[in-house]
Coordinates of C-alpha atoms in Angstrom, one line a residue:
Chain B
M1 CA 102.3 77.7 137.3
S2 CA 102.9 74.7 135.0
S3 CA 104.9 75.1 131.8
I4 CA 101.8 74.4 129.8
E5 CA 99.8 77.1 131.6
S6 CA 102.6 79.6 131.2
S7 CA 102.9 79.0 127.5
N8 CA 99.3 79.7 127.1
T9 CA 99.5 83.1 128.9
L10 CA 100.9 86.2 127.2
A11 CA 102.7 87.2 130.4
I12 CA 102.7 91.0 130.1
F13 CA 99.1 91.1 128.7
P14 CA 95.8 90.8 130.5
R15 CA 94.6 87.3 131.3
S16 CA 91.7 87.7 128.8
W17 CA 94.4 87.9 126.1
S18 CA 95.6 84.4 126.9
Q19 CA 95.6 81.9 124.0
Q20 CA 92.9 79.9 125.8
N21 CA 90.5 82.8 125.8
A22 CA 91.4 84.9 122.7
G23 CA 92.8 82.2 120.4
R24 CA 96.2 81.0 119.2
V25 CA 99.0 83.4 118.5
P26 CA 100.5 82.5 115.1
G27 CA 104.3 82.4 115.2
N28 CA 105.4 83.9 118.5
I29 CA 104.9 87.0 120.7
P30 CA 108.2 88.7 119.6
I31 CA 107.3 88.7 115.9
W32 CA 104.0 90.3 116.7
V33 CA 105.8 93.1 118.7
G34 CA 107.9 93.5 115.5
I35 CA 104.8 93.5 113.3
L36 CA 103.2 96.1 115.5
S37 CA 106.3 98.3 115.2
E38 CA 106.3 97.9 111.4
L39 CA 102.6 98.7 111.2
T40 CA 103.2 101.9 113.2
E41 CA 106.1 102.9 111.0
F42 CA 104.2 102.4 107.7
G43 CA 101.1 104.0 109.4
I44 CA 103.3 107.2 109.8
F45 CA 104.3 107.0 106.1
F46 CA 100.6 106.6 105.0
T47 CA 99.6 109.6 107.2
A48 CA 102.5 111.6 105.8
Y49 CA 101.2 110.7 102.3
F50 CA 97.7 111.9 103.0
I51 CA 98.9 115.2 104.6
A52 CA 101.2 115.8 101.6
K53 CA 98.5 115.0 99.1
F54 CA 96.1 117.4 100.9
N55 CA 98.7 120.2 100.7
Y56 CA 100.0 119.5 97.2
P57 CA 97.1 118.0 95.2
E58 CA 98.4 118.9 91.7
V59 CA 101.8 117.2 92.4
F60 CA 100.1 114.1 93.6
A61 CA 97.7 114.1 90.7
S62 CA 100.5 114.1 88.1
G63 CA 103.0 111.9 90.2
P64 CA 101.6 108.4 89.4
L65 CA 101.7 109.3 85.6
S66 CA 105.5 109.7 85.9
L67 CA 106.0 106.2 87.4
N68 CA 106.5 102.9 85.5
T69 CA 103.1 101.3 86.2
T70 CA 104.2 98.0 84.5
I71 CA 106.9 97.4 87.1
G72 CA 104.5 98.4 89.8
V73 CA 101.8 95.9 88.7
S74 CA 104.5 93.2 88.2
N75 CA 105.8 93.7 91.7
T76 CA 102.2 93.5 93.1
V77 CA 101.6 90.2 91.3
I78 CA 105.0 88.9 92.5
L79 CA 104.3 89.8 96.1
L80 CA 100.8 88.3 96.0
A81 CA 102.3 85.1 94.5
S82 CA 105.0 85.1 97.2
S83 CA 102.3 85.3 99.9
F84 CA 100.4 82.4 98.2
F85 CA 103.6 80.3 98.2
M86 CA 104.3 81.1 101.8
A87 CA 100.8 80.0 102.8
K88 CA 101.3 76.8 100.8
A89 CA 104.6 76.2 102.6
M90 CA 102.8 76.5 105.9
S91 CA 100.0 74.0 104.9
N92 CA 102.7 71.5 103.8
V93 CA 104.8 71.7 107.0
R94 CA 101.5 70.9 108.9
R95 CA 101.3 67.7 106.8
D96 CA 104.9 66.9 107.5
D97 CA 105.6 67.2 103.8
Y98 CA 109.0 68.9 104.2
K99 CA 110.0 68.5 100.5
K100 CA 107.0 70.4 99.3
C101 CA 107.3 72.9 102.1
E102 CA 110.9 73.6 101.1
R103 CA 109.9 73.9 97.4
Y104 CA 107.3 76.6 98.2
L105 CA 109.8 78.4 100.4
W106 CA 112.2 78.5 97.5
Y107 CA 109.4 79.8 95.2
T108 CA 108.8 82.6 97.8
F109 CA 112.5 83.4 97.9
I110 CA 112.6 83.6 94.1
C111 CA 109.6 86.0 94.2
A112 CA 111.5 88.1 96.7
C113 CA 114.6 88.2 94.5
M114 CA 112.4 89.2 91.5
Y115 CA 110.8 91.9 93.5
L116 CA 114.1 93.3 94.5
S117 CA 115.5 93.2 90.9
F118 CA 112.4 94.9 89.5
K119 CA 112.4 97.5 92.2
S120 CA 116.1 98.2 91.6
Y121 CA 115.5 98.6 87.9
E122 CA 112.6 100.9 88.6
F123 CA 114.8 103.2 90.8
Y124 CA 117.4 103.1 87.9
W125 CA 114.6 103.9 85.3
N126 CA 113.4 106.8 87.5
D127 CA 116.9 108.1 87.6
L128 CA 117.1 108.0 83.8
Q129 CA 113.9 110.0 83.6
G130 CA 115.5 112.6 86.0
F131 CA 113.4 111.8 89.0
S132 CA 114.9 111.9 92.5
T133 CA 113.9 112.4 96.1
K134 CA 114.1 116.1 95.5
T135 CA 112.0 116.3 92.3
N136 CA 108.8 117.2 94.2
E137 CA 106.8 116.2 97.3
F138 CA 105.3 113.2 95.5
F139 CA 108.7 111.7 94.8
T140 CA 109.9 112.4 98.3
V141 CA 107.0 110.4 99.7
Y142 CA 107.4 107.8 96.9
Y143 CA 111.1 107.1 97.7
Y144 CA 110.5 107.2 101.4
M145 CA 107.8 104.6 101.3
T146 CA 109.1 102.3 98.5
F147 CA 112.8 102.2 99.6
N148 CA 111.7 101.4 103.1
H149 CA 109.5 98.6 101.8
F150 CA 112.4 97.4 99.6
L151 CA 114.6 97.1 102.7
H152 CA 111.9 95.0 104.5
V153 CA 111.6 92.6 101.5
G154 CA 115.5 92.4 101.5
W155 CA 115.9 91.3 105.1
A156 CA 112.8 89.0 105.1
A157 CA 114.3 87.3 102.0
C158 CA 117.5 86.6 104.0
A159 CA 115.2 85.2 106.8
I160 CA 113.6 82.8 104.2
L161 CA 117.1 81.3 103.5
W162 CA 117.5 80.9 107.3
V163 CA 114.2 79.0 107.7
I164 CA 115.1 76.8 104.7
F165 CA 118.3 75.9 106.5
R166 CA 116.4 75.2 109.7
L167 CA 113.8 73.1 107.9
R168 CA 116.6 71.0 106.3
S169 CA 118.2 70.6 109.8
G170 CA 114.9 69.1 111.0
A171 CA 114.0 72.0 113.3
Y172 CA 110.4 72.1 112.1
S173 CA 107.7 69.5 112.2
A174 CA 103.9 69.3 111.9
K175 CA 103.8 69.8 115.7
E176 CA 106.4 72.5 116.2
H177 CA 107.0 75.1 113.4
S178 CA 106.5 78.4 115.3
G179 CA 109.8 79.8 113.8
L180 CA 108.6 79.2 110.3
E181 CA 105.1 80.5 111.1
A182 CA 106.7 83.7 112.6
L183 CA 108.4 84.4 109.3
A184 CA 105.2 83.6 107.4
V185 CA 103.1 86.2 109.3
Y186 CA 105.9 88.7 108.9
W187 CA 106.1 88.1 105.2
H188 CA 102.3 88.5 104.8
M189 CA 102.6 91.8 106.7
I190 CA 105.1 93.0 104.1
D191 CA 102.7 92.0 101.3
L192 CA 99.9 93.8 103.1
M193 CA 101.9 97.0 103.2
W194 CA 102.5 96.8 99.4
I195 CA 98.8 96.2 98.9
L196 CA 98.3 99.7 100.4
I197 CA 101.3 101.3 98.8
F198 CA 100.5 100.2 95.2
P199 CA 97.2 102.1 94.8
L200 CA 98.4 105.2 96.7
L201 CA 101.5 105.7 94.5
Y202 CA 100.7 104.1 91.2
V203 CA 96.9 104.1 90.7
L204 CA 95.1 106.9 92.5
R205 CA 95.5 110.5 91.2
Chain N
M1 CA 94.1 65.8 89.0
K2 CA 95.2 68.4 91.5
R3 CA 92.5 70.1 93.5
F4 CA 91.9 73.8 93.1
G5 CA 91.6 74.7 96.7
K6 CA 90.4 77.8 98.6
L7 CA 93.9 79.4 98.6
E8 CA 94.1 79.1 94.8
Y9 CA 90.7 80.8 94.4
Y10 CA 91.6 83.7 96.7
F11 CA 95.0 84.1 94.9
A12 CA 93.1 84.3 91.6
A13 CA 90.7 86.8 93.0
L14 CA 93.6 89.0 94.3
I15 CA 95.3 89.0 90.9
T16 CA 92.1 89.8 89.1
I17 CA 91.4 92.8 91.5
T18 CA 95.0 94.0 91.0
F19 CA 94.7 94.1 87.2
S20 CA 91.2 95.6 87.2
N21 CA 92.3 98.4 89.6
T22 CA 95.3 99.1 87.4
I23 CA 93.1 99.3 84.2
L24 CA 90.7 101.6 86.0
G25 CA 93.5 103.8 87.2
E26 CA 95.3 103.9 83.9
G27 CA 92.3 104.1 81.5
F28 CA 90.0 106.6 83.3
D29 CA 90.4 110.0 84.9
S30 CA 90.5 109.6 88.6
T31 CA 86.9 110.2 89.7
A32 CA 85.4 109.9 93.2
F33 CA 83.7 106.6 92.0
I34 CA 87.0 105.0 90.9
T35 CA 88.8 106.2 94.0
I36 CA 86.1 104.7 96.3
F37 CA 86.0 101.5 94.2
V38 CA 89.8 101.1 94.5
A39 CA 89.7 101.8 98.2
L40 CA 87.0 99.1 98.8
T41 CA 89.0 96.6 96.7
V42 CA 92.1 97.4 98.7
M43 CA 90.2 96.8 101.9
Y44 CA 88.9 93.4 100.5
K45 CA 92.5 92.4 99.4
G46 CA 93.8 93.2 102.8
L47 CA 91.1 91.2 104.6
V48 CA 91.6 88.2 102.4
V49 CA 95.4 88.1 103.1
I50 CA 94.7 88.6 106.8
D51 CA 92.1 85.9 107.2
H52 CA 93.3 83.3 104.7
F53 CA 97.0 83.7 104.0
M54 CA 98.0 85.0 107.4
E55 CA 95.4 82.6 108.9
L56 CA 94.2 85.0 111.5
K57 CA 90.5 83.9 111.0
E58 CA 90.9 81.1 113.5
A59 CA 93.6 82.7 115.5
N60 CA 93.9 85.3 118.4
R61 CA 90.9 87.6 118.0
Y62 CA 92.8 90.7 119.3
L63 CA 95.5 90.3 116.6
R64 CA 92.9 89.7 114.0
M65 CA 90.9 92.8 115.2
M66 CA 94.1 94.9 115.1
M67 CA 95.0 93.9 111.5
R68 CA 91.5 94.3 110.3
T69 CA 91.1 97.7 111.9
Y70 CA 94.3 98.8 110.1
F71 CA 92.8 97.7 106.8
F72 CA 89.5 99.5 107.5
F73 CA 91.3 102.7 108.6
F74 CA 93.7 103.4 105.8
P75 CA 91.4 102.6 102.8
S76 CA 88.8 104.8 104.6
L77 CA 91.3 107.6 104.5
I78 CA 91.5 107.1 100.7
I79 CA 87.7 107.5 100.5
L80 CA 87.8 110.5 102.8
S81 CA 90.5 112.1 100.6
T82 CA 87.9 112.3 97.7
M83 CA 86.0 114.8 99.8
F84 CA 88.9 117.3 99.8

């Protein structure tokens, strides 16, 4: 098998899943294995949320009223903006416009830092109100979901710094930027998880 | 003048939906109608990010199917939760 043929085949997957038949895999296969794991992990959290809500409806009806909605909305806007900037970074690397690509990556990194700061303040604010993981079932699920998401944003923010370094080193071009694209799809996955978390914890009662 | 492209329109739509959902959640008691509306908008937001930000619309159809199924399944659970 030639190297071109092998690169178009997903090795462990059926032939019908090859890039020629099913379409291009953005980023690379390992990042999609990682994304699948993360989706499973968050899927378990969401399932736990629905089971807990079914068993403790009163606690889950009053829970969102105890949270700081302003910070929740701000973080949603920040993460949506970060996803937008990441998409712009991708469109610029495809045009070989590395300056603009780097600029948008920095914007994404700033959004990540803002998210982490706001979330830290929210945890502090909750503490001042006397809320903790042991307050009730709602707060147990809340901390479980949001702290886990916080960690994901944290390490993905570090990865943004790494791809900026790689971009500056000339590792990416319009033709070859799979590393940058892998981070982009991972970042969008983190944003997608927040799109689900936000209404569950802050909006719906 | 800079062109206002497709990405910018989708971004504006996502922000608008986020604010409208919050106003609905904050301003009104949580009725089945509001819950279903929020669930449908969450589904829409997810599909926009998957197709246009993640760029899966033109990519591997199995990956796109997997991501879209996820965003049909969990918002559907929100709708289902209004029945209990």
